[in-house]
CSV table of N, CA and C in Angstrom, one decimal:
chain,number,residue,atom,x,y,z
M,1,UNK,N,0.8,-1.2,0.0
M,1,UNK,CA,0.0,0.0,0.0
M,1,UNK,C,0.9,1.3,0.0
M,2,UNK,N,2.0,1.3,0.6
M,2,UNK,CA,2.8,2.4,1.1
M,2,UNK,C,3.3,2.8,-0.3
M,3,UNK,N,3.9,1.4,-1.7
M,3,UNK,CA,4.3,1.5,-2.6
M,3,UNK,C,3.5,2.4,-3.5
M,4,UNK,N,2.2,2.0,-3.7
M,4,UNK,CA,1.1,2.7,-4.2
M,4,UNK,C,1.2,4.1,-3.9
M,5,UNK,N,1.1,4.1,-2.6
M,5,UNK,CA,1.1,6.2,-2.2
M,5,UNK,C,2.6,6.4,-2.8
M,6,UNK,N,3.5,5.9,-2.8
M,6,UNK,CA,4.6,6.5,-3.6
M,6,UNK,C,4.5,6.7,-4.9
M,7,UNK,N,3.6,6.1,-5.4
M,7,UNK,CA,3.4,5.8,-7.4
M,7,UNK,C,2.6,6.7,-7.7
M,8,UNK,N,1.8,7.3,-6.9
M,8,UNK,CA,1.0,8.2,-7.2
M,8,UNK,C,1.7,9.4,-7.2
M,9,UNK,N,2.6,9.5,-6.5
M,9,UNK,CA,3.3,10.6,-6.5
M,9,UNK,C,4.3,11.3,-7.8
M,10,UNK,N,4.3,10.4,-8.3
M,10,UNK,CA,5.0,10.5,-9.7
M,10,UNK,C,4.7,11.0,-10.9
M,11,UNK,N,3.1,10.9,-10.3
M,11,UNK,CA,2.4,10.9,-11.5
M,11,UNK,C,1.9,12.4,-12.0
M,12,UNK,N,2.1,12.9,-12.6
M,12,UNK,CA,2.4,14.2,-13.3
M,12,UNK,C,1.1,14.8,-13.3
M,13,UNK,N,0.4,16.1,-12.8
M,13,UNK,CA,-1.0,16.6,-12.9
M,13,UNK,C,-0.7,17.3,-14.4
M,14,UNK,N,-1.6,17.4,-15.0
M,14,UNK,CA,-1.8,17.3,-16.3
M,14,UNK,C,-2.3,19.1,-16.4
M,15,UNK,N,-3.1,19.2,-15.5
M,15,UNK,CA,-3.6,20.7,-15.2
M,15,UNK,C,-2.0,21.4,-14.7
M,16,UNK,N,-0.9,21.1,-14.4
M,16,UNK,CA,-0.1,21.8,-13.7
M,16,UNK,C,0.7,22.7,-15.1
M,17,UNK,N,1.0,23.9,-15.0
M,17,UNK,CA,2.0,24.7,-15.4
M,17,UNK,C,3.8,24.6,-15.4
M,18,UNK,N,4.1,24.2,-17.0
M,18,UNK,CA,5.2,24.1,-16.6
M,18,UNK,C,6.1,24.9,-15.5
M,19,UNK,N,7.7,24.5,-15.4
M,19,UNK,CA,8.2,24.9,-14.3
M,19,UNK,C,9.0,26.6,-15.0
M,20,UNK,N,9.1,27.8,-14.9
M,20,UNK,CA,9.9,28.7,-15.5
M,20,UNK,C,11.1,29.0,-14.9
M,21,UNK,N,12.2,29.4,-15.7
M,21,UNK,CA,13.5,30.2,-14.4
M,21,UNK,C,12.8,31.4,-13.7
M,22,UNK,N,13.2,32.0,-13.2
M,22,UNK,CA,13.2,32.8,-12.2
M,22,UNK,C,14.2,33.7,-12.6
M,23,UNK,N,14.0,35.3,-13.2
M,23,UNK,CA,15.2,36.0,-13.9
M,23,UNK,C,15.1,37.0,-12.8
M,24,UNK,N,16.2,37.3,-11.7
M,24,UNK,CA,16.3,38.6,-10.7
M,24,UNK,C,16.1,39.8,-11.9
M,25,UNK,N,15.4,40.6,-11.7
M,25,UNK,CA,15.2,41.8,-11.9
M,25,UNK,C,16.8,42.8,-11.6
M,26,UNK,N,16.9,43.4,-12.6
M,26,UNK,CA,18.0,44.0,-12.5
M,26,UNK,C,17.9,45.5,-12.6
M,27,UNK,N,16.9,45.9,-13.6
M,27,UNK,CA,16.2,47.4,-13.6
M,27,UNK,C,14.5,47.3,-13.6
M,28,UNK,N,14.1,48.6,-13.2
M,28,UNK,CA,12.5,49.1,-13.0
M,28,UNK,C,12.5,49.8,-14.2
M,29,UNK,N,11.5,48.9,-15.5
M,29,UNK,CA,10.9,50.4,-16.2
M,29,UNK,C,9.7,51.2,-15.7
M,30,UNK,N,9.6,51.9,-15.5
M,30,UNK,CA,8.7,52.8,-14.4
M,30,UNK,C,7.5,53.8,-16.1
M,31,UNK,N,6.3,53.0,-15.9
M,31,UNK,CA,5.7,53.4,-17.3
M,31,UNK,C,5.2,54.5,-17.0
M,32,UNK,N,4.8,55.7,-18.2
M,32,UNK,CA,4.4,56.6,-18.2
M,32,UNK,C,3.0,56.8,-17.0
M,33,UNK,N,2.6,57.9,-16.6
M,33,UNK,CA,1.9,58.0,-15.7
M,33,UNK,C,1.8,57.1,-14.3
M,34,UNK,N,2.8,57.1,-13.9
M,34,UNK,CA,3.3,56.0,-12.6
M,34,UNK,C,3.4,57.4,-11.7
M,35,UNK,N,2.8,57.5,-10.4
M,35,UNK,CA,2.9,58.0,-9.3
M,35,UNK,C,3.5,57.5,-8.1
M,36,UNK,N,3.8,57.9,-7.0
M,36,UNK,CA,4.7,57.5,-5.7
M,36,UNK,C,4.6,59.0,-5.2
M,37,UNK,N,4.6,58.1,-3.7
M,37,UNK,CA,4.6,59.4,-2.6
M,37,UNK,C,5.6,58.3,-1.1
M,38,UNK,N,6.3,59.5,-0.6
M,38,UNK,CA,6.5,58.8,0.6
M,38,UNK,C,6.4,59.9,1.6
M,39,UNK,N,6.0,59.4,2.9
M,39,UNK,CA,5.6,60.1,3.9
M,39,UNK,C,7.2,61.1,4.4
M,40,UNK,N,6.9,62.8,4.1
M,40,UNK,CA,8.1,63.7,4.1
M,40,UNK,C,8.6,63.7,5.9
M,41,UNK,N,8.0,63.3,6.4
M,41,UNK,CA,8.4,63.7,7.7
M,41,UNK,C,9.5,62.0,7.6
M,42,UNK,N,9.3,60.9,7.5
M,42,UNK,CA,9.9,59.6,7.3
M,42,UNK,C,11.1,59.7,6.1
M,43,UNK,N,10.5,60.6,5.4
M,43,UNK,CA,12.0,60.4,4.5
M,43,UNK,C,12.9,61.5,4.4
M,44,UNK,N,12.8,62.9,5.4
M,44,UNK,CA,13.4,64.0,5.9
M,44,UNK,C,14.5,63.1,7.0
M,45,UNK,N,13.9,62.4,8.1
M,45,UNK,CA,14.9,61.5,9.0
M,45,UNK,C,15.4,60.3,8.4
M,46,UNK,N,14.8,59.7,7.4
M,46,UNK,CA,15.7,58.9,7.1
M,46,UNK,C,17.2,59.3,6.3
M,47,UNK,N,16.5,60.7,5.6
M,47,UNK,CA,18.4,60.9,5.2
M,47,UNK,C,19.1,61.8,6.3
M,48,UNK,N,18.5,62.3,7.2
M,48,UNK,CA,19.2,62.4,8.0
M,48,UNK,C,20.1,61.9,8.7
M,49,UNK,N,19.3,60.6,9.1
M,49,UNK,CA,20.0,59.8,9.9
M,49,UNK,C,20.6,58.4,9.9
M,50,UNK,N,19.5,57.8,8.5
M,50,UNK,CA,19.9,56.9,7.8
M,50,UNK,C,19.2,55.8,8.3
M,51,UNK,N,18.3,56.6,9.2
M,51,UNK,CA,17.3,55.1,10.0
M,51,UNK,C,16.2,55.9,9.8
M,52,UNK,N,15.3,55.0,10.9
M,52,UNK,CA,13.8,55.5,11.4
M,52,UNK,C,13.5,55.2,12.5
M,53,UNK,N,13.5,55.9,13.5
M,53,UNK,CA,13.0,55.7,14.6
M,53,UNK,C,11.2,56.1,14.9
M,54,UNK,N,10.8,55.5,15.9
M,54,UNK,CA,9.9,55.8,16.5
M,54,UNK,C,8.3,55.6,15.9
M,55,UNK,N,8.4,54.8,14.6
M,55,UNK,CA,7.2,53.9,14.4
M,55,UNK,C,7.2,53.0,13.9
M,56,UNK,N,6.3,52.0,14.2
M,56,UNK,CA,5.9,50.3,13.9
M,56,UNK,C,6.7,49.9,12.0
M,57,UNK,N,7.4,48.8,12.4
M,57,UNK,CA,7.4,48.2,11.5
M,57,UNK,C,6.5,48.3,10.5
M,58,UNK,N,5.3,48.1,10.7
M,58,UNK,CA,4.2,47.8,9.2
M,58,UNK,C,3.3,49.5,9.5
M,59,UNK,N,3.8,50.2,10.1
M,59,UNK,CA,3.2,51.5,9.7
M,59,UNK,C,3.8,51.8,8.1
M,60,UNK,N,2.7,51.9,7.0
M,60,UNK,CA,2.7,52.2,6.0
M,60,UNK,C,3.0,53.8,5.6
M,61,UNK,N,4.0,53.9,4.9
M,61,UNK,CA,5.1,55.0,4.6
M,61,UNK,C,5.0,55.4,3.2
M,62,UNK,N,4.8,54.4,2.3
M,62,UNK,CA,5.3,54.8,1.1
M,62,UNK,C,4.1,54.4,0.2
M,63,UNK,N,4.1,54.4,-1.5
M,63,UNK,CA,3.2,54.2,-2.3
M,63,UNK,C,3.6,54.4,-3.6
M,64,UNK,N,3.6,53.1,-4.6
M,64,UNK,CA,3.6,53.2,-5.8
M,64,UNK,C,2.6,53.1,-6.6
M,65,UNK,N,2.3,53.6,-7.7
M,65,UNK,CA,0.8,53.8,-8.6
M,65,UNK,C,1.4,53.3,-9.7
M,66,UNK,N,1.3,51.9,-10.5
M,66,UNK,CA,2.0,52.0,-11.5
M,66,UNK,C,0.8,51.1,-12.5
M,67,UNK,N,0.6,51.7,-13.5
M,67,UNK,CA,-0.8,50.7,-14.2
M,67,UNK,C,-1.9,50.6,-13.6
M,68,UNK,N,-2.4,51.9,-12.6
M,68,UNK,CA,-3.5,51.9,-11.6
M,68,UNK,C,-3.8,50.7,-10.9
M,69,UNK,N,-2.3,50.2,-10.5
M,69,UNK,CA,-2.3,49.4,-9.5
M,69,UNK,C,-1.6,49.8,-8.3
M,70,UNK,N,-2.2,50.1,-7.0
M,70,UNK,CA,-1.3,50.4,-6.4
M,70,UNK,C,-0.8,49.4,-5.1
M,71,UNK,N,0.8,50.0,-4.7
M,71,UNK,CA,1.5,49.2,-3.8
M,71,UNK,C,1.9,50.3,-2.5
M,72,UNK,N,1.6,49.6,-1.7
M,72,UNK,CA,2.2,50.2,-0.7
M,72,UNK,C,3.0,50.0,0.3
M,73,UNK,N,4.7,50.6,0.9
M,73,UNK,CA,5.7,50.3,1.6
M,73,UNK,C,5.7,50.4,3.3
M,74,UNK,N,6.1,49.3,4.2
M,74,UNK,CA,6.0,49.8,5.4
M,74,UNK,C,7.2,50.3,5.7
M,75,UNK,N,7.3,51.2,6.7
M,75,UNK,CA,8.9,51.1,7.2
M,75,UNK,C,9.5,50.2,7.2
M,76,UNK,N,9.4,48.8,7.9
M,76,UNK,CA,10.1,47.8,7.8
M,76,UNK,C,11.2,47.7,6.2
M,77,UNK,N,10.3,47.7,5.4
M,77,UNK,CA,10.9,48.0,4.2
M,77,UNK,C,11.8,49.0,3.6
M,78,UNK,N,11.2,49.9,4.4
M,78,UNK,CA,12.3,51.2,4.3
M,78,UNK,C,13.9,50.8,4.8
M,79,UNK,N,13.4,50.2,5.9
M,79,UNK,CA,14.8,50.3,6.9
M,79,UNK,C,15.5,49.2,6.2
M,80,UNK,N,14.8,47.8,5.4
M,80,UNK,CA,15.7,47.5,4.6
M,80,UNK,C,16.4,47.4,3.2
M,81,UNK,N,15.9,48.7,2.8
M,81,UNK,CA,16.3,49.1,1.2
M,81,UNK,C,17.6,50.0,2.1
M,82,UNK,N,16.8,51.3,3.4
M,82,UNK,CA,18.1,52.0,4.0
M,82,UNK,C,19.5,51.1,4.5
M,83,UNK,N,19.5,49.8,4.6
M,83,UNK,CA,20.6,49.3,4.8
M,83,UNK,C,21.5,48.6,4.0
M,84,UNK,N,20.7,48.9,3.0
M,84,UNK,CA,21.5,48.4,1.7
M,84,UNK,C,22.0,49.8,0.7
M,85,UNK,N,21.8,50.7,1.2
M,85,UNK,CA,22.2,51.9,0.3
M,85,UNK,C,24.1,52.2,0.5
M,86,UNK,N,24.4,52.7,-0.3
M,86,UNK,CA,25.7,52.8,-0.1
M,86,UNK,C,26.2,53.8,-0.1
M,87,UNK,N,27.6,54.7,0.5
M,87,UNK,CA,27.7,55.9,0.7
M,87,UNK,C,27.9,56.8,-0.8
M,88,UNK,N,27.9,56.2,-1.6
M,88,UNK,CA,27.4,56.9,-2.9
M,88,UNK,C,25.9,57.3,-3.2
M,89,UNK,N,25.3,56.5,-3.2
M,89,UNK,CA,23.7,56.8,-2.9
M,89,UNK,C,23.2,58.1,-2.1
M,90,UNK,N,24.2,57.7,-0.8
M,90,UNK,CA,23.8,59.0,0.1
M,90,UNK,C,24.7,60.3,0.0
M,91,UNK,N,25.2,60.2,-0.7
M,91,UNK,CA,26.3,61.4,-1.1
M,91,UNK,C,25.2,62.4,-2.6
M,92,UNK,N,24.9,61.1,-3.3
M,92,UNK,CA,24.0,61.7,-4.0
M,92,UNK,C,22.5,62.5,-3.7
M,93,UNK,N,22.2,61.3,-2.9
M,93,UNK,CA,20.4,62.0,-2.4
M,93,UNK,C,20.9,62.9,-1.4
M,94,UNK,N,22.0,63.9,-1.4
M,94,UNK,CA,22.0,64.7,-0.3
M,94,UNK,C,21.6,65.8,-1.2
M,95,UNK,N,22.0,65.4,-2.7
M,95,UNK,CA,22.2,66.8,-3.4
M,95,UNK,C,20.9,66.8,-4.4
M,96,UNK,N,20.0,65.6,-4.2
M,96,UNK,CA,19.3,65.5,-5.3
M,96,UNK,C,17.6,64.5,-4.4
M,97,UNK,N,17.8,65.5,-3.5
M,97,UNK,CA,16.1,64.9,-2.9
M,97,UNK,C,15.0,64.3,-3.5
M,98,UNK,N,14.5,64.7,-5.1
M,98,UNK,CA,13.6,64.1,-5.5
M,98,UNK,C,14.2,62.5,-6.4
M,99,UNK,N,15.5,62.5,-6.5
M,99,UNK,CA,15.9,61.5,-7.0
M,99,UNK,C,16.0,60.5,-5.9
M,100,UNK,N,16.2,60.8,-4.7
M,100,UNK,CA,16.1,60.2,-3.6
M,100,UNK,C,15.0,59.4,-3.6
M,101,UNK,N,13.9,60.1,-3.7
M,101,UNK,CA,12.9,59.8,-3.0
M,101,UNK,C,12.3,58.6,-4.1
M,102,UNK,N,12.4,59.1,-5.4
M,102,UNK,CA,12.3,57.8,-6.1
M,102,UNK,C,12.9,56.5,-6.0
M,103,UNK,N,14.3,57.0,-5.8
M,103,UNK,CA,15.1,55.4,-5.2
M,103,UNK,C,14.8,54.5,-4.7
M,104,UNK,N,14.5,55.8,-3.7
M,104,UNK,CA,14.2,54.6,-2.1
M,104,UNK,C,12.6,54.1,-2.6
M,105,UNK,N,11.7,54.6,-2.9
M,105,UNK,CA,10.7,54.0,-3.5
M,105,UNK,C,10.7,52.7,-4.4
M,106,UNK,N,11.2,52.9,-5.5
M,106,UNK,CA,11.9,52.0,-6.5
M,106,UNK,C,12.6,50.7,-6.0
M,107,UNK,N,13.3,51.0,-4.6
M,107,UNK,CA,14.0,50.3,-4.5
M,107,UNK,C,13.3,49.2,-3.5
M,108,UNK,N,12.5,50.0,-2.4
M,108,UNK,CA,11.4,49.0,-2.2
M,108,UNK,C,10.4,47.9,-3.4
M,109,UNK,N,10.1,48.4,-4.1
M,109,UNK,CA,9.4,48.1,-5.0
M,109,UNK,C,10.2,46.8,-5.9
M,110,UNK,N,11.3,47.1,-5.7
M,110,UNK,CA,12.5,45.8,-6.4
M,110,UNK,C,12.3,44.7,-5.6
M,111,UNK,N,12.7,45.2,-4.2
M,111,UNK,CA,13.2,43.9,-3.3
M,111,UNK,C,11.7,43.4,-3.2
M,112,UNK,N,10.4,44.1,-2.9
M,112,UNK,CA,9.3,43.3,-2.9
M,112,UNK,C,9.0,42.0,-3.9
M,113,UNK,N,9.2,42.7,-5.5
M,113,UNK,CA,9.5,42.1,-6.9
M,113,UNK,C,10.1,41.5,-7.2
M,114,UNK,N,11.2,41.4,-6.7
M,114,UNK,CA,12.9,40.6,-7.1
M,114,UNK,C,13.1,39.9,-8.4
M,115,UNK,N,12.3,39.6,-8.9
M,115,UNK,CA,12.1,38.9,-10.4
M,115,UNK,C,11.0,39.4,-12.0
M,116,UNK,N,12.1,39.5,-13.0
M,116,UNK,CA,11.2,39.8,-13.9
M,116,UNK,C,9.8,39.1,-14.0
M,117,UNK,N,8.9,39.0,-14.8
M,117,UNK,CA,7.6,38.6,-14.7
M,117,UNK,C,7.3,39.1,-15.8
M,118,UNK,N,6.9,38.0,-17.2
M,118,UNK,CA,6.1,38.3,-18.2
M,118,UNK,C,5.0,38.8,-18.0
M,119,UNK,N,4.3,37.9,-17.1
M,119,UNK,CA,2.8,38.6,-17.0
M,119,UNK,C,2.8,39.8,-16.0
M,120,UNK,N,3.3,40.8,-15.4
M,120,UNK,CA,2.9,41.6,-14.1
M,120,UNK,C,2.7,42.6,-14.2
M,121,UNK,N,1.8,42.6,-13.7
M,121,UNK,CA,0.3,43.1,-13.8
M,121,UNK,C,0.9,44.7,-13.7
M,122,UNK,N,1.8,45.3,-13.1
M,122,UNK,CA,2.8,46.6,-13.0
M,122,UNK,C,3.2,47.1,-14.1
M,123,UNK,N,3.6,46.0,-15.2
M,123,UNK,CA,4.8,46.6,-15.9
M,123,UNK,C,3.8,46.8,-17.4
M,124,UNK,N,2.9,46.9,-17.4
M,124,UNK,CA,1.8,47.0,-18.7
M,124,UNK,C,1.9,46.1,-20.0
């Protein structure tokens, strides 16, 4: 009997979808009329200081509009795009705040995504 539950296993669902690679995403094309906002008081201290203190992990900070689909970023996410930035980055968004502000957006928006996607539903 035990052989049987093993033979079954083998046996291929017919409804299933082949298997695809998985391609990491390397760049965001960001399509015409795509919106984002991040909360100015959260991203004034973050380049300040390069953290965030003083609210919840999943307090909701940020927001992408892209294909009138929208996403939205918690701090937690913030704090881990902010730990991966490098002192080039922040040398830059010292001098160029709205480029900033896209990054760090963008760059949430990657790590959530991490892989290209034929079908998604974002990229039109």
């Amino acid at each position: 009997m035990l052989h049987n539950i093993f033979e079954v296993g083998r046996i291929r669902d017919q409804r299933s979808l082949p298997a695809q690679a998985l391609v990491p995403r390397s760049t965001l094309d960001i399509p015409k009329g795509t919106t984002f906002w991040i909360d100015e008081d959260v991203f004034q201290e973050a380049l300040a200081s390069r953290t965030v203190q003083g609210r919840k992990d999943a307090d909701m900070i940020a927001l992408i509009n892209m294909n009138g689909v929208e996403t939205m970023f918690s701090v937690f996410e913030l704090q881990q795009r902010l730990s991966r930035t490098t002192n080039i980055e922040w040398e830059k968004w010292a001098t160029d705040k709205n480029l900033a502000r896209l990054e760090l957006v963008a760059g949430m928006y990657m790590r959530r995504y991490p892989y290209e996607d034929t079908e998604d539903k974002h990229q039109g």
